[in-house]
mmCIF file of C-alpha atoms in Angstrom:
data_model
loop_
_atom_site.group_PDB
_atom_site.id
_atom_site.type_symbol
_atom_site.label_atom_id
_atom_site.label_comp_id
_atom_site.label_asym_id
_atom_site.label_seq_id
_atom_site.Cartn_x
_atom_site.Cartn_y
_atom_site.Cartn_z
ATOM 1 C CA UNK A 1 90.092 -49.204 -87.932
ATOM 2 C CA UNK A 2 91.496 -47.744 -84.693
ATOM 3 C CA UNK A 3 89.256 -47.337 -81.668
ATOM 4 C CA UNK A 4 90.002 -45.831 -78.262
ATOM 5 C CA UNK A 5 87.828 -46.564 -75.224
ATOM 6 C CA UNK A 6 87.852 -44.026 -72.377
ATOM 7 C CA UNK A 7 86.140 -44.828 -69.070
ATOM 8 C CA UNK A 8 87.210 -44.752 -65.421
ATOM 9 C CA UNK A 9 85.426 -48.094 -64.910
ATOM 10 C CA UNK A 10 88.558 -50.079 -65.738
ATOM 11 C CA UNK A 11 87.040 -53.559 -65.658
ATOM 12 C CA UNK A 12 84.159 -52.459 -67.846
ATOM 13 C CA UNK A 13 86.321 -51.210 -70.706
ATOM 14 C CA UNK A 14 88.860 -54.019 -70.379
ATOM 15 C CA UNK A 15 86.026 -56.523 -70.884
ATOM 16 C CA UNK A 16 84.633 -54.456 -73.740
ATOM 17 C CA UNK A 17 88.048 -54.293 -75.430
ATOM 18 C CA UNK A 18 88.401 -58.100 -75.190
ATOM 19 C CA UNK A 19 84.965 -58.581 -76.757
ATOM 20 C CA UNK A 20 85.746 -56.133 -79.557
ATOM 21 C CA UNK A 21 89.080 -57.906 -80.181
ATOM 22 C CA UNK A 22 87.224 -61.230 -80.588
ATOM 23 C CA UNK A 23 85.206 -59.488 -83.328
ATOM 24 C CA UNK A 24 88.297 -58.199 -85.096
ATOM 25 C CA UNK A 25 88.257 -54.622 -83.740
ATOM 26 C CA UNK A 26 91.425 -53.556 -81.950
ATOM 27 C CA UNK A 27 90.675 -51.010 -79.233
ATOM 28 C CA UNK A 28 93.091 -49.221 -76.923
ATOM 29 C CA UNK A 29 91.843 -48.474 -73.433
ATOM 30 C CA UNK A 30 92.568 -45.527 -71.142
ATOM 31 C CA UNK A 31 91.029 -44.789 -67.767
ATOM 32 C CA UNK A 32 91.064 -40.986 -67.655
ATOM 33 C CA UNK A 33 90.603 -37.951 -69.842
ATOM 34 C CA UNK A 34 94.217 -36.982 -69.232
ATOM 35 C CA UNK A 35 95.485 -40.332 -70.539
ATOM 36 C CA UNK A 36 93.164 -40.058 -73.557
ATOM 37 C CA UNK A 37 94.721 -36.692 -74.438
ATOM 38 C CA UNK A 38 98.236 -38.188 -74.114
ATOM 39 C CA UNK A 39 97.325 -41.190 -76.251
ATOM 40 C CA UNK A 40 95.677 -39.123 -78.996
ATOM 41 C CA UNK A 41 98.603 -36.689 -79.039
ATOM 42 C CA UNK A 42 100.812 -39.607 -80.118
ATOM 43 C CA UNK A 43 98.438 -41.680 -82.261
ATOM 44 C CA UNK A 44 95.526 -41.201 -84.635
ATOM 45 C CA UNK A 45 92.225 -42.957 -84.038
ATOM 46 C CA UNK A 46 89.027 -43.286 -86.062
ATOM 47 C CA UNK A 47 86.536 -43.568 -83.229
ATOM 48 C CA UNK A 48 86.602 -42.639 -79.520
ATOM 49 C CA UNK A 49 84.094 -44.224 -77.166
ATOM 50 C CA UNK A 50 83.789 -41.887 -74.170
ATOM 51 C CA UNK A 51 82.054 -42.194 -70.829
ATOM 52 C CA UNK A 52 80.000 -39.026 -70.296
ATOM 53 C CA UNK A 53 80.850 -38.784 -66.578
ATOM 54 C CA UNK A 54 84.471 -39.183 -65.581
ATOM 55 C CA UNK A 55 86.560 -37.793 -62.736
ATOM 56 C CA UNK A 56 88.026 -34.402 -63.529
ATOM 57 C CA UNK A 57 86.560 -33.965 -66.998
ATOM 58 C CA UNK A 58 83.234 -34.717 -68.654
ATOM 59 C CA UNK A 59 83.004 -36.682 -71.883
ATOM 60 C CA UNK A 60 81.719 -33.550 -73.623
ATOM 61 C CA UNK A 61 84.716 -31.450 -72.498
ATOM 62 C CA UNK A 62 87.029 -34.266 -73.485
ATOM 63 C CA UNK A 63 85.444 -34.411 -76.945
ATOM 64 C CA UNK A 64 86.354 -30.747 -77.518
ATOM 65 C CA UNK A 65 89.994 -31.377 -76.554
ATOM 66 C CA UNK A 66 90.320 -34.565 -78.592
ATOM 67 C CA UNK A 67 88.667 -33.005 -81.667
ATOM 68 C CA UNK A 68 91.337 -30.301 -81.661
ATOM 69 C CA UNK A 69 94.099 -32.904 -81.508
ATOM 70 C CA UNK A 70 92.507 -35.298 -84.019
ATOM 71 C CA UNK A 71 90.004 -33.383 -86.202
ATOM 72 C CA UNK A 72 88.700 -36.452 -88.051
ATOM 73 C CA UNK A 73 87.913 -38.351 -84.860
ATOM 74 C CA UNK A 74 84.319 -39.601 -84.478
ATOM 75 C CA UNK A 75 82.648 -40.020 -81.098
ATOM 76 C CA UNK A 76 80.314 -42.400 -79.337
ATOM 77 C CA UNK A 77 79.203 -41.446 -75.832
ATOM 78 C CA UNK A 78 78.387 -43.962 -73.159
ATOM 79 C CA UNK A 79 76.283 -43.090 -70.160
ATOM 80 C CA UNK A 80 75.621 -44.965 -66.933
ATOM 81 C CA UNK A 81 72.648 -42.704 -66.299
ATOM 82 C CA UNK A 82 69.210 -43.349 -67.710
ATOM 83 C CA UNK A 83 69.315 -40.181 -69.777
ATOM 84 C CA UNK A 84 71.770 -37.448 -70.648
ATOM 85 C CA UNK A 85 71.061 -33.898 -69.487
ATOM 86 C CA UNK A 86 69.485 -31.434 -71.916
ATOM 87 C CA UNK A 87 72.724 -29.458 -72.249
ATOM 88 C CA UNK A 88 74.696 -32.620 -73.006
ATOM 89 C CA UNK A 89 72.012 -33.744 -75.420
ATOM 90 C CA UNK A 90 72.410 -30.572 -77.478
ATOM 91 C CA UNK A 91 76.161 -31.013 -77.608
ATOM 92 C CA UNK A 92 76.102 -34.640 -78.671
ATOM 93 C CA UNK A 93 73.268 -34.242 -81.134
ATOM 94 C CA UNK A 94 75.508 -35.237 -84.009
ATOM 95 C CA UNK A 95 77.155 -38.079 -82.127
ATOM 96 C CA UNK A 96 75.845 -41.403 -80.959
ATOM 97 C CA UNK A 97 75.235 -42.135 -77.366
ATOM 98 C CA UNK A 98 74.563 -45.506 -75.796
ATOM 99 C CA UNK A 99 73.367 -46.448 -72.364
ATOM 100 C CA UNK A 100 75.072 -48.976 -70.064
ATOM 101 C CA UNK A 101 74.875 -51.950 -70.111
ATOM 102 C CA UNK A 102 75.965 -51.896 -73.735
ATOM 103 C CA UNK A 103 74.817 -54.175 -76.484
ATOM 104 C CA UNK A 104 78.076 -55.098 -78.229
ATOM 105 C CA UNK A 105 76.442 -55.574 -81.621
ATOM 106 C CA UNK A 106 74.844 -52.108 -81.442
ATOM 107 C CA UNK A 107 78.206 -50.606 -80.492
ATOM 108 C CA UNK A 108 79.928 -52.292 -83.442
ATOM 109 C CA UNK A 109 77.151 -51.179 -85.787
ATOM 110 C CA UNK A 110 77.588 -47.557 -84.585
ATOM 111 C CA UNK A 111 81.382 -47.761 -84.992
ATOM 112 C CA UNK A 112 80.934 -49.046 -88.554
ATOM 113 C CA UNK A 113 78.365 -46.352 -89.384
ATOM 114 C CA UNK A 114 80.692 -43.632 -88.141
ATOM 115 C CA UNK A 115 83.755 -44.890 -89.994
ATOM 116 C CA UNK A 116 81.716 -45.404 -93.172
ATOM 117 C CA UNK A 117 80.248 -41.892 -92.954
ATOM 118 C CA UNK A 118 83.716 -40.405 -92.525
ATOM 119 C CA UNK B 1 60.925 -24.258 -34.876
ATOM 120 C CA UNK B 2 58.543 -25.011 -37.736
ATOM 121 C CA UNK B 3 61.084 -23.228 -39.891
ATOM 122 C CA UNK B 4 63.735 -25.731 -38.779
ATOM 123 C CA UNK B 5 61.437 -28.662 -39.530
ATOM 124 C CA UNK B 6 60.503 -27.284 -42.952
ATOM 125 C CA UNK B 7 64.199 -26.844 -43.720
ATOM 126 C CA UNK B 8 65.011 -30.407 -42.655
ATOM 127 C CA UNK B 9 62.179 -31.796 -44.790
ATOM 128 C CA UNK B 10 62.909 -29.768 -47.927
ATOM 129 C CA UNK B 11 66.688 -30.104 -47.886
ATOM 130 C CA UNK B 12 66.364 -33.713 -46.790
ATOM 131 C CA UNK B 13 64.324 -34.624 -49.825
ATOM 132 C CA UNK B 14 66.850 -33.020 -52.185
ATOM 133 C CA UNK B 15 69.735 -34.778 -50.440
ATOM 134 C CA UNK B 16 67.917 -38.106 -50.475
ATOM 135 C CA UNK B 17 67.331 -37.745 -54.218
ATOM 136 C CA UNK B 18 70.924 -36.801 -54.944
ATOM 137 C CA UNK B 19 72.402 -39.697 -52.976
ATOM 138 C CA UNK B 20 69.965 -42.198 -54.482
ATOM 139 C CA UNK B 21 70.829 -40.997 -57.988
ATOM 140 C CA UNK B 22 74.548 -41.554 -57.316
ATOM 141 C CA UNK B 23 73.837 -45.023 -55.863
ATOM 142 C CA UNK B 24 71.775 -45.981 -58.917
ATOM 143 C CA UNK B 25 74.688 -44.842 -61.108
ATOM 144 C CA UNK B 26 77.077 -47.039 -59.119
ATOM 145 C CA UNK B 27 74.724 -50.038 -59.377
ATOM 146 C CA UNK B 28 74.343 -49.495 -63.099
ATOM 147 C CA UNK B 29 78.140 -49.498 -63.502
ATOM 148 C CA UNK B 30 78.380 -52.750 -61.545
ATOM 149 C CA UNK B 31 75.670 -54.372 -63.666
ATOM 150 C CA UNK B 32 77.376 -53.098 -66.819
ATOM 151 C CA UNK B 33 80.619 -54.867 -65.815
ATOM 152 C CA UNK B 34 78.745 -58.096 -64.985
ATOM 153 C CA UNK B 35 76.887 -57.814 -68.286
ATOM 154 C CA UNK B 36 80.142 -57.404 -70.268
ATOM 155 C CA UNK B 37 81.729 -60.313 -68.392
ATOM 156 C CA UNK B 38 78.721 -62.529 -69.088
ATOM 157 C CA UNK B 39 78.941 -61.392 -72.724
ATOM 158 C CA UNK B 40 82.605 -62.397 -72.849
ATOM 159 C CA UNK B 41 81.700 -65.825 -71.406
ATOM 160 C CA UNK B 42 79.109 -66.237 -74.189
ATOM 161 C CA UNK B 43 81.696 -65.218 -76.780
ATOM 162 C CA UNK B 44 84.160 -67.798 -75.418
ATOM 163 C CA UNK B 45 81.457 -70.482 -75.369
ATOM 164 C CA UNK B 46 80.604 -69.740 -79.014
ATOM 165 C CA UNK B 47 84.280 -69.992 -79.944
ATOM 166 C CA UNK B 48 84.580 -73.320 -78.096
ATOM 167 C CA UNK B 49 81.528 -74.598 -79.999
ATOM 168 C CA UNK B 50 83.355 -73.733 -83.228
ATOM 169 C CA UNK B 51 86.206 -75.959 -82.036
ATOM 170 C CA UNK B 52 88.608 -73.216 -80.942
ATOM 171 C CA UNK B 53 90.775 -73.719 -77.850
ATOM 172 C CA UNK B 54 89.247 -72.377 -74.663
ATOM 173 C CA UNK B 55 91.728 -70.760 -72.275
ATOM 174 C CA UNK B 56 90.902 -71.783 -68.725
ATOM 175 C CA UNK B 57 92.606 -68.653 -67.360
ATOM 176 C CA UNK B 58 90.070 -66.510 -69.244
ATOM 177 C CA UNK B 59 87.177 -68.440 -67.731
ATOM 178 C CA UNK B 60 88.687 -68.139 -64.261
ATOM 179 C CA UNK B 61 89.193 -64.405 -64.787
ATOM 180 C CA UNK B 62 85.531 -63.996 -65.763
ATOM 181 C CA UNK B 63 84.155 -65.898 -62.787
ATOM 182 C CA UNK B 64 86.450 -64.001 -60.391
ATOM 183 C CA UNK B 65 85.358 -60.719 -61.920
ATOM 184 C CA UNK B 66 81.648 -61.578 -61.545
ATOM 185 C CA UNK B 67 82.164 -62.639 -57.919
ATOM 186 C CA UNK B 68 84.022 -59.371 -57.147
ATOM 187 C CA UNK B 69 81.334 -57.227 -58.722
ATOM 188 C CA UNK B 70 78.519 -59.080 -57.004
ATOM 189 C CA UNK B 71 80.341 -58.332 -53.735
ATOM 190 C CA UNK B 72 80.696 -54.677 -54.767
ATOM 191 C CA UNK B 73 76.941 -54.626 -55.469
ATOM 192 C CA UNK B 74 76.113 -56.152 -52.074
ATOM 193 C CA UNK B 75 78.321 -53.576 -50.312
ATOM 194 C CA UNK B 76 76.610 -50.749 -52.214
ATOM 195 C CA UNK B 77 73.137 -52.074 -51.367
ATOM 196 C CA UNK B 78 74.143 -52.430 -47.696
ATOM 197 C CA UNK B 79 75.219 -48.755 -47.690
ATOM 198 C CA UNK B 80 72.002 -47.783 -49.457
ATOM 199 C CA UNK B 81 70.011 -49.632 -46.806
ATOM 200 C CA UNK B 82 71.878 -47.937 -43.932
ATOM 201 C CA UNK B 83 71.319 -44.574 -45.589
ATOM 202 C CA UNK B 84 67.588 -45.294 -46.043
ATOM 203 C CA UNK B 85 67.319 -46.116 -42.331
ATOM 204 C CA UNK B 86 68.944 -42.820 -41.341
ATOM 205 C CA UNK B 87 65.498 -41.192 -41.661
ATOM 206 C CA UNK B 88 63.860 -43.655 -39.249
ATOM 207 C CA UNK B 89 64.138 -41.264 -36.301
ATOM 208 C CA UNK B 90 64.407 -37.472 -36.788
ATOM 209 C CA UNK B 91 66.495 -37.114 -33.632
ATOM 210 C CA UNK B 92 68.559 -39.889 -32.105
ATOM 211 C CA UNK B 93 71.909 -40.802 -30.611
ATOM 212 C CA UNK B 94 74.449 -41.804 -33.222
ATOM 213 C CA UNK B 95 78.038 -42.982 -33.420
ATOM 214 C CA UNK B 96 79.746 -40.119 -35.264
ATOM 215 C CA UNK B 97 82.482 -42.338 -36.714
ATOM 216 C CA UNK B 98 79.924 -44.714 -38.239
ATOM 217 C CA UNK B 99 77.940 -41.813 -39.700
ATOM 218 C CA UNK B 100 81.093 -40.245 -41.059
ATOM 219 C CA UNK B 101 82.293 -43.491 -42.660
ATOM 220 C CA UNK B 102 78.929 -44.073 -44.322
ATOM 221 C CA UNK B 103 78.728 -40.512 -45.653
ATOM 222 C CA UNK B 104 82.266 -40.716 -47.030
ATOM 223 C CA UNK B 105 81.357 -43.964 -48.829
ATOM 224 C CA UNK B 106 78.157 -42.448 -50.248
ATOM 225 C CA UNK B 107 80.011 -39.350 -51.460
ATOM 226 C CA UNK B 108 82.613 -41.653 -53.028
ATOM 227 C CA UNK B 109 80.052 -42.531 -55.708
ATOM 228 C CA UNK B 110 80.378 -38.992 -57.086
ATOM 229 C CA UNK B 111 82.541 -38.956 -60.196
ATOM 230 C CA UNK B 112 84.728 -36.105 -58.878
ATOM 231 C CA UNK B 113 85.296 -37.581 -55.386
ATOM 232 C CA UNK B 114 88.817 -37.426 -53.962
ATOM 233 C CA UNK B 115 90.389 -40.162 -51.851
ATOM 234 C CA UNK B 116 89.452 -39.793 -48.175
ATOM 235 C CA UNK B 117 91.330 -40.958 -45.082
ATOM 236 C CA UNK B 118 89.629 -40.889 -41.690
ATOM 237 C CA UNK B 119 91.708 -40.652 -38.520
ATOM 238 C CA UNK B 120 90.020 -41.183 -35.206
ATOM 239 C CA UNK B 121 91.948 -40.132 -32.089
ATOM 240 C CA UNK B 122 89.356 -41.589 -29.705
ATOM 241 C CA UNK B 123 89.693 -44.911 -28.001
ATOM 242 C CA UNK B 124 85.946 -44.979 -27.631
ATOM 243 C CA UNK B 125 83.588 -42.907 -29.716
ATOM 244 C CA UNK B 126 81.018 -40.969 -27.752
ATOM 245 C CA UNK B 127 77.440 -40.822 -28.949
ATOM 246 C CA UNK B 128 75.990 -37.631 -30.362
ATOM 247 C CA UNK B 129 72.360 -36.641 -30.028
ATOM 248 C CA UNK B 130 71.502 -35.131 -33.381
ATOM 249 C CA UNK B 131 69.337 -35.213 -36.464
ATOM 250 C CA UNK B 132 71.315 -37.997 -38.234
ATOM 251 C CA UNK B 133 69.961 -37.328 -41.674
ATOM 252 C CA UNK B 134 70.711 -33.611 -41.555
ATOM 253 C CA UNK B 135 74.194 -34.228 -40.149
ATOM 254 C CA UNK B 136 74.891 -36.635 -43.025
ATOM 255 C CA UNK B 137 73.658 -33.966 -45.406
ATOM 256 C CA UNK B 138 76.035 -31.404 -43.870
ATOM 257 C CA UNK B 139 79.062 -33.722 -44.014
ATOM 258 C CA UNK B 140 78.169 -34.627 -47.610
ATOM 259 C CA UNK B 141 77.950 -30.937 -48.627
ATOM 260 C CA UNK B 142 81.297 -30.194 -46.984
ATOM 261 C CA UNK B 143 82.893 -33.198 -48.695
ATOM 262 C CA UNK B 144 81.673 -31.917 -52.085
ATOM 263 C CA UNK B 145 83.441 -28.588 -51.449
ATOM 264 C CA UNK B 146 86.645 -30.336 -50.385
ATOM 265 C CA UNK B 147 86.511 -32.685 -53.417
ATOM 266 C CA UNK B 148 86.111 -29.708 -55.736
ATOM 267 C CA UNK B 149 89.188 -28.183 -54.123
ATOM 268 C CA UNK B 150 91.393 -31.297 -54.062
ATOM 269 C CA UNK B 151 90.227 -32.844 -57.358
ATOM 270 C CA UNK B 152 89.736 -36.533 -58.177
ATOM 271 C CA UNK B 153 93.458 -37.285 -57.783
ATOM 272 C CA UNK B 154 93.688 -35.337 -54.524
ATOM 273 C CA UNK B 155 93.352 -36.483 -50.955
ATOM 274 C CA UNK B 156 91.154 -35.364 -48.081
ATOM 275 C CA UNK B 157 91.938 -36.224 -44.464
ATOM 276 C CA UNK B 158 89.264 -36.138 -41.786
ATOM 277 C CA UNK B 159 90.191 -36.156 -38.082
ATOM 278 C CA UNK B 160 87.874 -36.656 -35.149
ATOM 279 C CA UNK B 161 89.382 -34.855 -32.202
ATOM 280 C CA UNK B 162 88.324 -33.505 -28.807
ATOM 281 C CA UNK B 163 90.029 -32.051 -25.742
ATOM 282 C CA UNK B 164 86.756 -31.391 -23.967
ATOM 283 C CA UNK B 165 83.880 -33.518 -22.783
ATOM 284 C CA UNK B 166 81.121 -31.491 -24.390
ATOM 285 C CA UNK B 167 81.716 -32.189 -28.068
ATOM 286 C CA UNK B 168 84.056 -33.221 -30.819
ATOM 287 C CA UNK B 169 85.945 -31.514 -33.612
ATOM 288 C CA UNK B 170 85.595 -32.840 -37.120
ATOM 289 C CA UNK B 171 88.547 -31.481 -39.078
ATOM 290 C CA UNK B 172 88.704 -31.691 -42.863
ATOM 291 C CA UNK B 173 92.141 -31.102 -44.355
ATOM 292 C CA UNK B 174 94.160 -31.653 -47.477
ATOM 293 C CA UNK B 175 97.915 -31.882 -48.121
ATOM 294 C CA UNK B 176 97.307 -29.006 -50.543
ATOM 295 C CA UNK B 177 95.501 -25.794 -49.698
ATOM 296 C CA UNK B 178 91.723 -26.108 -49.442
ATOM 297 C CA UNK B 179 90.140 -23.535 -51.735
ATOM 298 C CA UNK B 180 86.467 -23.607 -50.816
ATOM 299 C CA UNK B 181 84.886 -21.198 -53.294
ATOM 300 C CA UNK B 182 81.580 -19.811 -52.017
ATOM 301 C CA UNK B 183 81.817 -21.741 -48.759
ATOM 302 C CA UNK B 184 79.777 -21.810 -46.600
ATOM 303 C CA UNK B 185 76.612 -21.512 -48.647
ATOM 304 C CA UNK B 186 73.413 -20.187 -47.105
ATOM 305 C CA UNK B 187 72.168 -23.780 -46.953
ATOM 306 C CA UNK B 188 75.243 -24.950 -45.037
ATOM 307 C CA UNK B 189 74.946 -22.004 -42.614
ATOM 308 C CA UNK B 190 71.323 -22.881 -41.993
ATOM 309 C CA UNK B 191 72.146 -26.587 -41.489
ATOM 310 C CA UNK B 192 74.884 -25.709 -39.015
ATOM 311 C CA UNK B 193 72.475 -23.455 -37.156
ATOM 312 C CA UNK B 194 69.699 -26.078 -36.974
ATOM 313 C CA UNK B 195 72.161 -28.707 -35.685
ATOM 314 C CA UNK B 196 73.744 -26.361 -33.127
ATOM 315 C CA UNK B 197 77.187 -26.888 -34.673
ATOM 316 C CA UNK B 198 80.055 -24.336 -34.782
ATOM 317 C CA UNK B 199 82.109 -23.733 -37.896
ATOM 318 C CA UNK B 200 85.693 -22.505 -37.849
ATOM 319 C CA UNK B 201 86.890 -21.777 -41.370
ATOM 320 C CA UNK B 202 89.718 -19.403 -40.573
ATOM 321 C CA UNK B 203 91.889 -21.754 -38.533
ATOM 322 C CA UNK B 204 94.208 -22.676 -41.417
ATOM 323 C CA UNK B 205 94.106 -22.526 -45.225
ATOM 324 C CA UNK B 206 94.604 -26.288 -45.149
ATOM 325 C CA UNK B 207 91.811 -27.074 -42.701
ATOM 326 C CA UNK B 208 88.110 -26.778 -42.126
ATOM 327 C CA UNK B 209 87.009 -27.360 -38.572
ATOM 328 C CA UNK B 210 83.484 -28.043 -37.368
ATOM 329 C CA UNK B 211 82.691 -28.543 -33.713
ATOM 330 C CA UNK B 212 79.810 -30.884 -32.960
ATOM 331 C CA UNK B 213 78.375 -30.863 -29.430
ATOM 332 C CA UNK B 214 77.438 -34.227 -27.935
ATOM 333 C CA UNK B 215 74.115 -32.636 -27.016
ATOM 334 C CA UNK B 216 73.126 -29.178 -28.284
ATOM 335 C CA UNK B 217 70.335 -27.034 -26.857
ATOM 336 C CA UNK B 218 68.888 -26.553 -30.320
ATOM 337 C CA UNK B 219 68.581 -30.295 -30.843
ATOM 338 C CA UNK B 220 67.038 -30.724 -27.384
ATOM 339 C CA UNK B 221 64.421 -28.055 -28.170
ATOM 340 C CA UNK B 222 63.744 -29.651 -31.552
ATOM 341 C CA UNK B 223 63.412 -33.098 -29.938
ATOM 342 C CA UNK B 224 60.964 -31.684 -27.393
ATOM 343 C CA UNK B 225 58.922 -30.025 -30.118
ATOM 344 C CA UNK B 226 58.809 -33.275 -32.129
ATOM 345 C CA UNK B 227 57.729 -35.180 -29.027
ATOM 346 C CA UNK B 228 54.940 -32.654 -28.419
ATOM 347 C CA UNK B 229 53.823 -32.901 -32.063
ATOM 348 C CA UNK B 230 53.777 -36.669 -31.780
ATOM 349 C CA UNK B 231 51.569 -36.469 -28.621
ATOM 350 C CA UNK B 232 49.237 -34.053 -30.415
ATOM 351 C CA UNK B 233 48.989 -36.375 -33.418
ATOM 352 C CA UNK B 234 48.213 -39.334 -31.137
ATOM 353 C CA UNK B 235 45.527 -37.286 -29.329
ATOM 354 C CA UNK B 236 43.955 -36.443 -32.657
ATOM 355 C CA UNK B 237 43.957 -40.147 -33.628
ATOM 356 C CA UNK B 238 42.351 -41.104 -30.282
#
């Protein structure tokens, strides 16, 4: 299973990647939408965990780009806000979204559900 | 004059809400990092309990990370506190550089904020009699326009400059051309008018220049009106 974590909070996703690695899930980390596009152009992933709010591009916009590059890719959105906006909510209806701080076990459960469903 | 006060109150509330939302987002990010780090410490402890080797460097990294983020949280709360106190007095003398630095830091919590450099050509900063909260609001609105032009990887320079003794120029510039779509908005025009500030947007495609008087007539009239209202309120209480 290949996972990519995209968030401009570098320490946050580095810690998350270490914790996932301890549980047997290898996750690549990138800190911007631009780097995510570059990474997914060269490699295939099963699940992308995206921060909804990032500099330059929103998680929702990034999802559209990444889906074109990697049509089978599944998404989990992460938000630092209490709730996502109504427009975002409509767009991510079919995806999972989790609120920070994350519960690692819930994240892993969601990743497994998505890869199983695929 | 009531119009000016209504404007300050209404726009002020919106601005206060917006800044507080961005601060809460920042604090949530900080807590999320601390939470993940604490989670990693738990994971390492569990592994050690199972008899696996514990790398001291990992433990050190975790404690350093928590200390850094606690410091980041304290700095954010200090800025939040200074911002909250900017509504203590509707009109007062302020240090423009301090106000500018605080507003730049608060706007830095926005996800699309560019990097900002402040250059101060004064040896001593003169005080400005103004409505501090509304001036912060104006600088914040201008910064949003410049960030949208420069982008998150771009850079904004702000210079404080004056050749005269009656006010100071606050010049926003970018190494690339500033494209301020829809600038100034009606709200910014109104804010500038209430504060008695002058806006020069045609000086250069790379610059946006606002001139802030040390004391403007409009602010003096507003201060007088507020003083009169305060006397009236006290009379009513008596």
